[in-house]
Tab-separated table of C-alpha atoms in Angstrom:
chain	number	residue	atom	x	y	z
D	422	MET	CA	-110.579	15.780	21.637
D	423	SER	CA	-110.687	19.356	21.432
D	424	VAL	CA	-112.239	21.931	19.137
D	425	ALA	CA	-112.149	25.414	18.119
D	426	VAL	CA	-113.915	27.069	15.730
D	427	VAL	CA	-113.143	31.241	14.390
D	428	ASP	CA	-116.166	31.719	12.328
D	429	GLY	CA	-115.945	35.765	11.354
D	430	PRO	CA	-115.723	37.833	15.420
D	431	ASN	CA	-116.990	34.215	16.788
D	432	THR	CA	-114.696	31.839	18.733
D	433	TRP	CA	-116.245	28.570	19.984
D	434	THR	CA	-114.127	25.914	21.606
D	435	GLU	CA	-114.726	22.947	23.534
D	436	GLY	CA	-113.221	19.676	25.052
D	437	TYR	CA	-114.372	16.069	24.253
D	438	GLY	CA	-113.876	12.476	25.963
D	439	LEU	CA	-110.431	11.646	28.318
D	440	ALA	CA	-107.088	13.441	28.905
D	441	GLN	CA	-106.197	10.964	31.103
D	442	TRP	CA	-107.396	7.588	31.592
D	443	PRO	CA	-109.369	6.970	33.419
D	444	GLY	CA	-110.921	10.148	35.038
D	445	THR	CA	-109.025	13.761	33.273
D	446	ASP	CA	-111.661	14.777	31.232
D	447	VAL	CA	-110.755	17.145	28.133
D	448	THR	CA	-111.046	20.750	28.467
D	449	PRO	CA	-110.552	23.915	26.430
D	450	ASP	CA	-107.487	23.972	28.480
D	451	THR	CA	-106.042	20.858	27.901
D	452	PRO	CA	-102.111	21.370	26.220
D	453	PHE	CA	-101.641	18.349	23.615
D	454	TYR	CA	-98.444	18.281	22.000
D	455	THR	CA	-98.987	19.263	18.156
D	456	GLY	CA	-96.719	18.606	16.224
D	457	SER	CA	-95.781	19.647	12.627
D	458	THR	CA	-98.051	22.860	13.122
D	459	THR	CA	-95.196	24.274	14.769
D	460	LYS	CA	-93.299	24.860	11.903
D	461	ALA	CA	-95.936	27.805	11.445
D	462	SER	CA	-94.410	29.465	13.673
D	463	THR	CA	-90.666	28.916	12.664
D	464	ALA	CA	-92.237	30.321	9.473
D	465	ALA	CA	-93.715	33.426	10.959
D	466	VAL	CA	-90.459	34.200	13.076
D	467	LEU	CA	-88.143	34.199	10.014
D	468	SER	CA	-90.717	36.069	8.458
D	469	LEU	CA	-89.914	38.720	11.410
D	470	LEU	CA	-86.475	38.358	10.409
D	471	VAL	CA	-86.833	39.365	7.550
D	472	ASP	CA	-88.612	43.002	7.741
D	473	ASP	CA	-85.624	43.813	10.068
D	474	ASN	CA	-83.856	45.381	7.608
D	475	GLU	CA	-81.864	47.196	10.996
D	476	ASN	CA	-80.865	44.668	12.481
D	477	HIS	CA	-80.730	41.797	9.900
D	478	PRO	CA	-80.164	43.275	6.304
D	479	GLN	CA	-78.619	39.952	5.084
D	480	VAL	CA	-81.910	37.857	6.175
D	481	GLN	CA	-84.055	37.569	3.149
D	482	TRP	CA	-86.152	34.687	1.733
D	483	ASN	CA	-83.708	34.069	-0.719
D	484	THR	CA	-80.877	34.652	1.259
D	485	PRO	CA	-78.844	31.085	0.812
D	486	VAL	CA	-79.031	29.644	4.318
D	487	ASN	CA	-74.794	28.548	3.744
D	488	GLN	CA	-74.371	32.465	4.272
D	489	LEU	CA	-75.871	32.714	7.937
D	490	LEU	CA	-74.752	29.118	8.865
D	491	ARG	CA	-71.731	28.752	7.275
D	492	ASP	CA	-69.529	25.972	8.646
D	493	ASP	CA	-72.783	24.086	10.056
D	494	PHE	CA	-75.031	24.004	6.520
D	495	VAL	CA	-72.411	21.625	4.389
D	496	LEU	CA	-74.575	19.458	2.443
D	497	SER	CA	-72.874	16.183	0.000
D	498	HIS	CA	-73.386	18.333	-3.108
D	499	GLU	CA	-71.560	21.704	-2.953
D	500	TRP	CA	-74.045	23.564	-5.088
D	501	ASP	CA	-76.732	23.059	-3.235
D	502	ALA	CA	-74.677	23.344	-0.001
D	503	ASN	CA	-74.183	27.703	-1.590
D	504	ASN	CA	-77.673	28.067	-3.148
D	505	ILE	CA	-80.093	26.537	-0.989
D	506	THR	CA	-82.287	29.741	0.416
D	507	ILE	CA	-84.254	30.226	3.688
D	508	GLU	CA	-87.328	29.895	1.355
D	509	ASP	CA	-86.347	26.556	0.160
D	510	ILE	CA	-85.672	25.429	3.301
D	511	LEU	CA	-89.465	26.481	4.581
D	512	SER	CA	-90.975	25.243	1.416
D	513	HIS	CA	-89.635	21.308	1.111
D	514	ARG	CA	-87.984	22.111	-2.027
D	515	THR	CA	-84.505	21.402	-1.158
D	516	GLY	CA	-84.125	17.693	-2.869
D	517	MET	CA	-83.287	16.416	0.998
D	518	PRO	CA	-85.900	13.310	1.615
D	519	ARG	CA	-87.321	12.986	5.299
D	520	HIS	CA	-84.135	10.729	6.254
D	521	GLU	CA	-86.422	10.656	9.570
D	522	PHE	CA	-84.125	8.044	11.280
D	523	ALA	CA	-81.248	9.770	11.113
D	524	PHE	CA	-81.274	11.863	14.012
D	525	GLY	CA	-81.651	12.165	17.927
D	526	GLY	CA	-79.930	10.624	20.693
D	527	ASP	CA	-76.116	10.082	21.557
D	528	TYR	CA	-73.850	12.734	20.042
D	529	ASP	CA	-70.048	12.108	21.121
D	530	GLY	CA	-71.309	11.843	25.034
D	531	HIS	CA	-73.679	14.598	24.436
D	532	PRO	CA	-77.740	14.508	23.711
D	533	ALA	CA	-78.365	15.915	20.034
D	534	THR	CA	-78.699	19.720	19.738
D	535	LEU	CA	-79.480	21.795	16.630
D	536	GLN	CA	-76.109	21.867	15.697
D	537	ASP	CA	-75.129	18.358	15.499
D	538	ILE	CA	-78.360	17.494	13.709
D	539	VAL	CA	-77.624	20.402	10.914
D	540	ARG	CA	-73.870	19.676	10.916
D	541	SER	CA	-74.813	15.474	9.886
D	542	LEU	CA	-76.730	16.913	6.961
D	543	ARG	CA	-73.163	16.174	5.116
D	544	TYR	CA	-73.575	12.837	5.782
D	545	MET	CA	-77.036	12.396	4.451
D	546	GLN	CA	-77.765	11.890	-0.020
D	547	ARG	CA	-80.381	14.347	-1.658
D	548	SER	CA	-83.141	12.371	-3.435
D	549	ALA	CA	-83.619	14.966	-6.195
D	550	PRO	CA	-82.126	18.325	-7.255
D	551	PRO	CA	-83.237	21.156	-5.349
D	552	ARG	CA	-86.486	23.023	-6.742
D	553	THR	CA	-87.362	20.130	-8.522
D	554	THR	CA	-89.903	18.079	-5.837
D	555	TYR	CA	-91.728	18.369	-3.208
D	556	GLN	CA	-89.838	16.182	-0.371
D	557	TYR	CA	-91.352	17.090	3.426
D	558	SER	CA	-88.227	17.784	5.643
D	559	ASP	CA	-88.354	18.026	9.206
D	560	LEU	CA	-84.783	18.206	8.947
D	561	MET	CA	-84.854	21.717	7.242
D	562	PHE	CA	-86.763	22.521	9.785
D	563	ILE	CA	-84.276	22.013	12.171
D	564	VAL	CA	-81.766	23.791	9.918
D	565	ALA	CA	-84.633	27.110	10.303
D	566	SER	CA	-84.668	26.804	14.407
D	567	SER	CA	-80.744	26.580	14.432
D	568	LEU	CA	-80.820	29.538	11.875
D	569	ILE	CA	-83.117	31.207	14.382
D	570	GLU	CA	-81.240	30.778	17.514
D	571	THR	CA	-77.851	31.854	14.863
D	572	LEU	CA	-79.493	34.970	14.521
D	573	THR	CA	-81.217	36.028	17.658
D	574	GLY	CA	-78.585	34.613	19.944
D	575	GLU	CA	-81.331	32.996	21.895
D	576	TRP	CA	-83.542	29.622	22.434
D	577	ILE	CA	-86.082	29.568	19.541
D	578	GLY	CA	-88.593	29.093	22.555
D	579	ASN	CA	-87.934	32.338	24.072
D	580	VAL	CA	-88.327	33.603	20.616
D	581	PHE	CA	-91.607	31.820	20.118
D	582	ARG	CA	-92.974	33.621	23.427
D	583	LYS	CA	-91.584	37.318	23.444
D	584	LYS	CA	-92.721	37.093	19.162
D	585	ILE	CA	-95.573	35.544	18.920
D	586	TRP	CA	-96.986	33.993	21.913
D	587	GLU	CA	-96.938	36.838	24.292
D	588	PRO	CA	-98.060	39.128	21.884
D	589	LEU	CA	-101.657	37.032	21.256
D	590	GLY	CA	-101.737	36.128	24.816
D	591	MET	CA	-101.281	32.430	24.109
D	592	ASP	CA	-99.862	31.816	27.446
D	593	SER	CA	-100.595	28.312	27.876
D	594	THR	CA	-98.407	27.165	24.892
D	595	TYR	CA	-94.929	26.031	24.981
D	596	LEU	CA	-91.705	24.386	23.362
D	597	SER	CA	-90.366	22.294	26.032
D	598	LEU	CA	-91.934	19.339	28.139
D	599	ASP	CA	-90.683	20.937	31.339
D	600	ASP	CA	-92.404	24.180	30.938
D	601	ALA	CA	-95.677	22.247	30.045
D	602	GLN	CA	-95.526	20.186	33.256
D	603	ALA	CA	-94.273	22.875	35.165
D	604	SER	CA	-97.647	25.331	34.043
D	605	GLY	CA	-100.531	23.336	36.219
D	606	ASN	CA	-102.557	22.335	33.640
D	607	ASP	CA	-103.170	18.516	33.428
D	608	LEU	CA	-101.359	17.688	29.823
D	609	ALA	CA	-103.339	14.988	27.719
D	610	GLN	CA	-101.284	12.018	27.866
D	611	GLY	CA	-100.799	10.301	24.636
D	612	TYR	CA	-101.994	6.759	22.922
D	613	THR	CA	-101.689	3.958	20.937
D	614	PHE	CA	-103.702	1.047	19.646
D	615	ASN	CA	-102.090	-2.173	20.502
D	616	SER	CA	-104.739	-4.307	17.862
D	617	GLY	CA	-102.845	-7.514	18.749
D	618	GLN	CA	-104.862	-6.901	22.131
D	619	PHE	CA	-107.566	-4.691	21.246
D	620	LEU	CA	-107.240	-1.679	24.150
D	621	TYR	CA	-104.765	2.028	23.814
D	622	GLU	CA	-101.699	1.938	25.533
D	623	PRO	CA	-99.978	5.133	27.078
D	624	VAL	CA	-97.195	6.465	24.967
D	625	PRO	CA	-94.759	8.152	26.978
D	626	TRP	CA	-94.286	11.924	26.786
D	627	LYS	CA	-92.167	13.180	24.467
D	628	ASN	CA	-88.807	14.854	26.011
D	629	LYS	CA	-87.062	15.647	22.835
D	630	PRO	CA	-85.873	19.128	22.602
D	631	GLU	CA	-84.267	18.746	19.036
D	632	VAL	CA	-87.595	19.040	17.453
D	633	SER	CA	-87.748	22.198	18.420
D	634	GLY	CA	-89.090	24.284	15.851
D	635	ALA	CA	-90.132	20.908	13.211
D	636	GLY	CA	-92.809	20.023	16.040
D	637	GLY	CA	-92.110	20.525	19.322
D	638	THR	CA	-94.919	22.882	20.501
D	639	ILE	CA	-96.936	21.924	23.825
D	640	SER	CA	-100.285	24.132	23.861
D	641	ASN	CA	-103.794	24.011	24.055
D	642	ILE	CA	-107.173	24.666	22.256
D	643	LYS	CA	-107.647	28.094	23.476
D	644	ASP	CA	-103.906	29.051	22.480
D	645	TYR	CA	-104.659	27.215	18.912
D	646	ALA	CA	-107.671	29.460	18.182
D	647	LYS	CA	-106.447	32.867	19.197
D	648	TRP	CA	-103.360	31.822	16.515
D	649	ALA	CA	-106.358	31.267	13.537
D	650	THR	CA	-108.027	34.374	14.831
D	651	ALA	CA	-104.450	36.086	14.087
D	652	LEU	CA	-103.563	34.437	11.132
D	653	LEU	CA	-107.275	35.038	9.611
D	654	LYS	CA	-107.556	39.087	11.071
D	655	GLN	CA	-103.382	39.704	10.069
D	656	THR	CA	-103.384	41.081	13.691
D	657	PRO	CA	-101.547	43.910	13.484
D	658	GLY	CA	-98.675	43.626	15.516
D	659	VAL	CA	-97.631	40.707	15.216
D	660	LEU	CA	-96.996	40.217	11.403
D	661	SER	CA	-96.700	42.621	9.074
D	662	PRO	CA	-98.915	42.524	6.106
D	663	ALA	CA	-96.278	41.403	3.720
D	664	GLY	CA	-94.939	38.710	6.891
D	665	TYR	CA	-98.713	37.258	6.323
D	666	SER	CA	-98.837	37.722	2.965
D	667	ALA	CA	-95.486	35.634	2.802
D	668	ILE	CA	-96.188	32.768	4.862
D	669	TRP	CA	-99.779	31.943	2.249
D	670	THR	CA	-97.923	32.335	-0.815
D	671	SER	CA	-97.469	28.930	-2.446
D	672	ARG	CA	-94.036	27.850	-3.631
D	673	THR	CA	-93.795	23.999	-4.013
D	674	LEU	CA	-96.323	21.900	-5.984
D	675	THR	CA	-97.562	18.859	-4.099
D	676	PRO	CA	-99.381	15.513	-4.848
D	677	ALA	CA	-103.048	16.659	-5.240
D	678	HIS	CA	-106.003	13.816	-4.371
D	679	ASN	CA	-109.879	14.229	-4.382
D	680	PRO	CA	-111.705	16.124	-2.668
D	681	PHE	CA	-109.252	18.942	-3.665
D	682	LEU	CA	-109.031	20.652	-6.757
D	683	LYS	CA	-105.514	20.692	-8.634
D	684	PRO	CA	-102.584	22.331	-7.999
D	685	SER	CA	-102.149	21.957	-4.586
D	686	ALA	CA	-98.952	23.463	-2.833
D	687	TYR	CA	-97.336	24.468	0.258
D	688	ALA	CA	-96.146	28.079	1.083
D	689	LEU	CA	-93.728	28.877	4.300
D	690	ALA	CA	-94.923	25.884	7.049
D	691	TRP	CA	-98.695	25.828	5.640
D	692	ASN	CA	-100.454	24.294	2.224
D	693	THR	CA	-102.426	26.047	0.404
D	694	CYS	CA	-105.390	24.185	-1.866
D	695	VAL	CA	-108.968	24.676	-3.705
D	696	TYR	CA	-111.291	22.951	-1.981
D	697	GLN	CA	-115.130	23.427	-3.637
D	698	GLY	CA	-113.915	26.397	-5.410
D	699	VAL	CA	-112.526	28.292	-2.615
D	700	GLU	CA	-108.993	28.266	-1.078
D	701	VAL	CA	-108.278	26.620	1.880
D	702	VAL	CA	-104.947	26.604	3.940
D	703	TRP	CA	-104.341	23.884	6.348
D	704	HIS	CA	-101.688	21.995	8.311
D	705	ASP	CA	-101.693	18.706	10.473
D	706	GLY	CA	-99.479	17.288	13.070
D	707	GLY	CA	-98.295	14.231	14.231
D	708	ILE	CA	-96.470	12.814	17.327
D	709	ASP	CA	-96.169	9.526	19.392
D	710	GLY	CA	-99.809	9.542	20.607
D	711	PHE	CA	-101.063	12.820	19.503
D	712	GLY	CA	-102.588	14.639	16.388
D	713	THR	CA	-103.655	18.465	15.177
D	714	GLU	CA	-105.354	19.526	12.390
D	715	ILE	CA	-105.729	23.023	11.324
D	716	ALA	CA	-107.371	24.687	8.439
D	717	LEU	CA	-108.592	28.225	7.584
D	718	VAL	CA	-110.826	29.530	4.655
D	719	PRO	CA	-109.629	32.900	4.832
D	720	SER	CA	-111.914	34.252	1.998
D	721	LEU	CA	-114.437	33.869	4.843
D	722	GLY	CA	-112.650	34.355	7.833
D	723	PHE	CA	-113.371	30.614	8.997
D	724	ALA	CA	-111.014	28.218	10.751
D	725	VAL	CA	-111.389	25.016	12.366
D	726	VAL	CA	-108.973	23.719	14.972
D	727	THR	CA	-108.603	20.084	16.296
D	728	GLN	CA	-106.293	18.401	18.813
D	729	ALA	CA	-106.444	14.475	20.278
D	730	ASN	CA	-104.404	12.259	21.639
D	731	THR	CA	-104.202	9.009	19.986
D	732	THR	CA	-101.731	8.412	17.409
D	733	TYR	CA	-102.632	8.577	13.464
D	734	THR	CA	-106.488	8.254	14.721
D	735	SER	CA	-106.617	11.522	16.275
D	736	ASN	CA	-105.701	12.967	12.391
D	737	TYR	CA	-108.066	11.113	10.809
D	738	ALA	CA	-110.711	11.925	13.168
D	739	GLY	CA	-109.810	15.351	12.885
D	740	THR	CA	-109.263	15.863	9.013
D	741	ALA	CA	-113.055	14.259	9.084
D	742	PHE	CA	-114.246	16.859	11.418
D	743	VAL	CA	-112.960	19.675	10.022
D	744	TYR	CA	-114.317	18.836	6.506
D	745	HIS	CA	-117.529	18.257	8.270
D	746	LEU	CA	-118.119	21.948	9.144
D	747	VAL	CA	-116.061	23.220	6.452
D	748	ASP	CA	-118.968	21.146	4.248
D	749	LYS	CA	-121.878	22.879	5.848
D	750	ILE	CA	-120.260	26.553	6.052
D	751	PHE	CA	-120.015	26.113	1.945
D	752	GLY	CA	-123.304	23.912	1.961
D	753	VAL	CA	-122.221	21.210	0.535
D	754	ALA	CA	-125.267	18.580	0.148
D	755	SER	CA	-124.114	15.413	1.767
D	756	ASP	CA	-124.124	13.278	-1.751
D	757	ARG	CA	-121.381	15.188	-2.648
D	758	ARG	CA	-119.148	15.482	0.364
D	759	PHE	CA	-115.880	13.630	0.379
D	760	ASP	CA	-116.165	10.223	2.325
D	761	TRP	CA	-112.849	10.816	4.694
D	762	ASN	CA	-114.167	7.649	6.863
D	763	GLN	CA	-113.457	5.016	3.729
D	764	TRP	CA	-110.423	6.876	2.680
D	765	TYR	CA	-108.596	6.651	5.954
D	766	GLU	CA	-109.882	2.589	5.784
D	767	ASP	CA	-108.347	2.147	3.114
D	768	LEU	CA	-105.389	3.977	4.353
D	769	GLU	CA	-105.705	1.319	7.150
D	770	ARG	CA	-105.344	-1.412	4.669
D	771	GLN	CA	-103.019	0.069	2.740
D	772	MET	CA	-100.438	0.140	5.455
D	773	LYS	CA	-101.448	-3.095	6.830
D	774	GLU	CA	-100.939	-4.477	3.091
D	775	SER	CA	-97.047	-2.909	2.695
D	776	VAL	CA	-95.964	-4.891	6.002
D	777	ASP	CA	-97.373	-8.389	4.259
D	778	ILE	CA	-94.439	-10.387	3.969
D	779	GLU	CA	-95.165	-12.380	0.879
D	780	LYS	CA	-95.939	-8.930	-0.842
D	781	ALA	CA	-92.555	-7.785	0.014
D	782	TYR	CA	-90.744	-10.988	-0.745
D	783	LYS	CA	-92.179	-9.638	-4.794
D	784	THR	CA	-91.405	-6.276	-4.621
D	785	PHE	CA	-87.793	-6.840	-3.074
D	786	TYR	CA	-86.450	-10.016	-3.346
D	787	PRO	CA	-88.704	-11.624	-6.275
D	788	THR	CA	-85.721	-13.754	-7.684
D	789	VAL	CA	-84.827	-15.986	-4.189
D	790	PRO	CA	-85.342	-19.404	-4.481
D	791	SER	CA	-87.199	-21.497	-1.999
D	792	PRO	CA	-85.861	-23.015	-0.442
D	793	ALA	CA	-83.302	-20.343	0.151
D	794	PRO	CA	-79.747	-20.414	0.797
D	795	PRO	CA	-79.816	-19.544	4.932
D	796	PRO	CA	-77.164	-17.438	6.143
D	797	THR	CA	-73.348	-17.951	5.721
D	798	LEU	CA	-72.823	-16.954	9.317
D	799	PRO	CA	-74.993	-18.227	12.348
D	800	ILE	CA	-77.703	-15.817	13.236
D	801	GLY	CA	-75.008	-14.826	16.228
D	802	GLU	CA	-72.077	-13.920	14.696
D	803	TYR	CA	-73.751	-11.101	12.606
D	804	THR	CA	-74.470	-9.054	16.242
D	805	GLY	CA	-71.935	-5.508	16.791
D	806	HIS	CA	-71.833	-2.119	16.962
D	807	TYR	CA	-71.773	-0.822	13.590
D	808	TRP	CA	-71.677	3.453	12.498
D	809	HIS	CA	-72.972	6.228	10.057
D	810	PRO	CA	-72.013	9.421	10.371
D	811	ALA	CA	-75.278	10.551	9.932
D	812	TYR	CA	-77.431	8.267	11.488
D	813	ARG	CA	-75.397	6.854	14.153
D	814	ARG	CA	-74.858	4.158	15.697
D	815	LEU	CA	-76.849	0.438	15.173
D	816	THR	CA	-76.101	-1.942	18.056
D	817	ILE	CA	-77.602	-5.276	16.326
D	818	LEU	CA	-77.952	-7.615	19.419
D	819	TRP	CA	-79.189	-11.403	19.398
D	820	ASP	CA	-81.881	-13.070	21.146
D	821	GLU	CA	-80.510	-16.693	21.981
D	822	GLU	CA	-83.589	-18.301	23.610
D	823	LYS	CA	-85.857	-17.049	19.798
D	824	ASN	CA	-82.748	-17.086	17.714
D	825	VAL	CA	-83.497	-12.905	16.286
D	826	LEU	CA	-81.389	-10.323	15.431
D	827	TYR	CA	-82.598	-7.000	17.080
D	828	ALA	CA	-81.695	-3.209	17.734
D	829	ASP	CA	-83.616	-0.828	19.834
D	830	ARG	CA	-83.149	2.863	19.058
D	831	ARG	CA	-85.468	4.134	21.512
D	832	ASP	CA	-83.101	7.422	22.592
D	833	SER	CA	-83.628	8.570	18.748
D	834	THR	CA	-85.618	11.302	17.682
D	835	THR	CA	-88.181	8.552	16.186
D	836	THR	CA	-87.901	5.547	18.250
D	837	CYS	CA	-88.182	2.388	16.677
D	838	GLN	CA	-87.298	-0.771	16.895
D	839	LEU	CA	-86.115	-3.267	14.627
D	840	THR	CA	-86.048	-7.249	14.063
D	841	PHE	CA	-84.321	-8.768	11.407
D	842	ILE	CA	-85.728	-11.789	8.983
D	843	PRO	CA	-83.227	-13.950	7.543
D	844	VAL	CA	-84.072	-14.104	3.469
D	845	SER	CA	-81.137	-15.344	1.900
D	846	ARG	CA	-77.302	-15.288	2.755
D	847	GLU	CA	-76.276	-12.031	4.208
D	848	PHE	CA	-80.001	-10.562	2.702
D	849	PHE	CA	-82.534	-10.056	5.334
D	850	PHE	CA	-85.603	-7.833	6.207
D	851	VAL	CA	-85.995	-5.678	8.989
D	852	ARG	CA	-89.418	-5.581	10.490
D	853	LEU	CA	-88.915	-1.683	11.479
D	854	THR	CA	-91.686	-0.910	14.434
D	855	VAL	CA	-92.012	2.750	15.852
D	856	VAL	CA	-95.141	4.147	17.798
D	857	GLY	CA	-98.451	2.996	16.135
D	858	ALA	CA	-96.776	1.484	12.737
D	859	GLU	CA	-94.194	-1.114	11.627
D	860	ALA	CA	-92.825	-1.359	7.512
D	861	LEU	CA	-90.526	-4.140	6.237
D	862	LEU	CA	-87.397	-2.827	4.539
D	863	PRO	CA	-84.412	-4.784	2.541
D	864	ALA	CA	-81.003	-4.947	4.625
D	865	GLU	CA	-77.838	-6.280	3.765
D	866	PHE	CA	-74.683	-7.403	5.586
D	867	ARG	CA	-71.164	-7.413	4.330
D	868	LEU	CA	-68.898	-9.298	5.187
D	869	GLY	CA	-65.088	-8.228	5.550
D	870	PRO	CA	-61.828	-9.928	4.399
D	871	ASP	CA	-61.623	-12.456	7.478
D	872	GLY	CA	-65.502	-13.828	7.178
D	873	THR	CA	-67.157	-11.732	10.013
D	874	PRO	CA	-70.028	-8.758	9.756
D	875	SER	CA	-68.063	-5.394	8.439
D	876	MET	CA	-71.041	-3.367	7.154
D	877	VAL	CA	-74.890	-3.568	7.537
D	878	GLY	CA	-77.117	-2.172	5.011
D	879	ILE	CA	-80.553	-0.599	5.381
D	880	LEU	CA	-83.585	0.635	2.691
D	881	TRP	CA	-83.691	4.063	5.883
D	882	GLU	CA	-84.711	5.820	2.732
D	883	PRO	CA	-86.850	4.751	0.458
D	884	SER	CA	-86.962	7.980	-1.798
D	885	LEU	CA	-83.337	7.117	-2.431
D	886	GLY	CA	-84.311	3.580	-4.195
D	887	ASP	CA	-81.961	0.379	-3.904
D	888	GLU	CA	-79.524	2.966	-2.117
D	889	LYS	CA	-78.758	1.225	1.107
D	890	ILE	CA	-77.786	3.247	4.266
């Protein structure tokens, strides 16, 4: 783990543990993937375009995205497409849920581009009307990334570098794996815990350019300390005073939990909350094998950043460390401090319970008799290539030796493996495995007039209720 603390005029950085097993130590120069903390750079660049009335007078926070992306930004509801604004896509209030398994991979013979993904939105269903519900969406920050590239005519990584990173001296920050590896610094290796073998396994570095301004940054703790300092001091020459104010102005109410006082909210790529009576601005970032936390207390000129290289637990440890320091700064007595260790132990327990097959039966298939009717067809006859215009190709294969149906979507942005578990006739469970986690999703095959499978539906997006995709 690497750590940065900004306290007024003073900055402290340090590295702990291993960047790569067995012999590469973490130092303040070690680059890590920083995940969704990238979103802050996307919002910051858009604030500069909003400010630039000479070259981009049509770009304002309340400008409908469709006016700028025209044929690309089309949604399943015409009103949504015509009215959702830049402000909406940056504050997670578009009505569009995550749909995190819907993008990436092959698009007509080429790897996914930002435009490909934006154009696929028309085939995805919303789960709430716009501006009514907070729903975190990487997809909308891919839209924002495409918007930046369209308006500037440049790759967004170059825009980040010219507008933010170079002015702040962030010389070890990148938006591509190739650039990070070419820098000469030893990039941290990500790891995930294999509970069956009780060991940490390396996770391949994610080389997915389409993640872009939603979560593609690679950086070190020194550079993130510079970014945090600029935000706290509102450093001139980076963002305007209006820009600094805009990105931290709350837009969308978010679910609150202890130890934060209500209301919590999402601004433009930043969470805002009240902790111990003081405003805290923060964001986390998680990507396969890595986790970053950044929290700022503007009224005190104080910030803490952590970067680490394990799936999920990087964020657990980072959050606990961040608020340990914040509690010390605030003078919170030990017996009044929130128990983050217990919070995350409870979360881990809930995650394990969510893949308990007996509980899943009670939730999704409570009326299935015992014994249940077997699948209509032999298992091997459910194989095939299935297609959805947004979720793309799903190739289901049969492991004859194990008599199991499975699918592998390693080429998607969110890589996953699927194993099909028969329930009753054409109803199945899918055991969905991603890096560091599993889920059980209901699935259903449908047979055509000839008696062979013609469709398969999976509950990819739980916020859509019972609607399978």
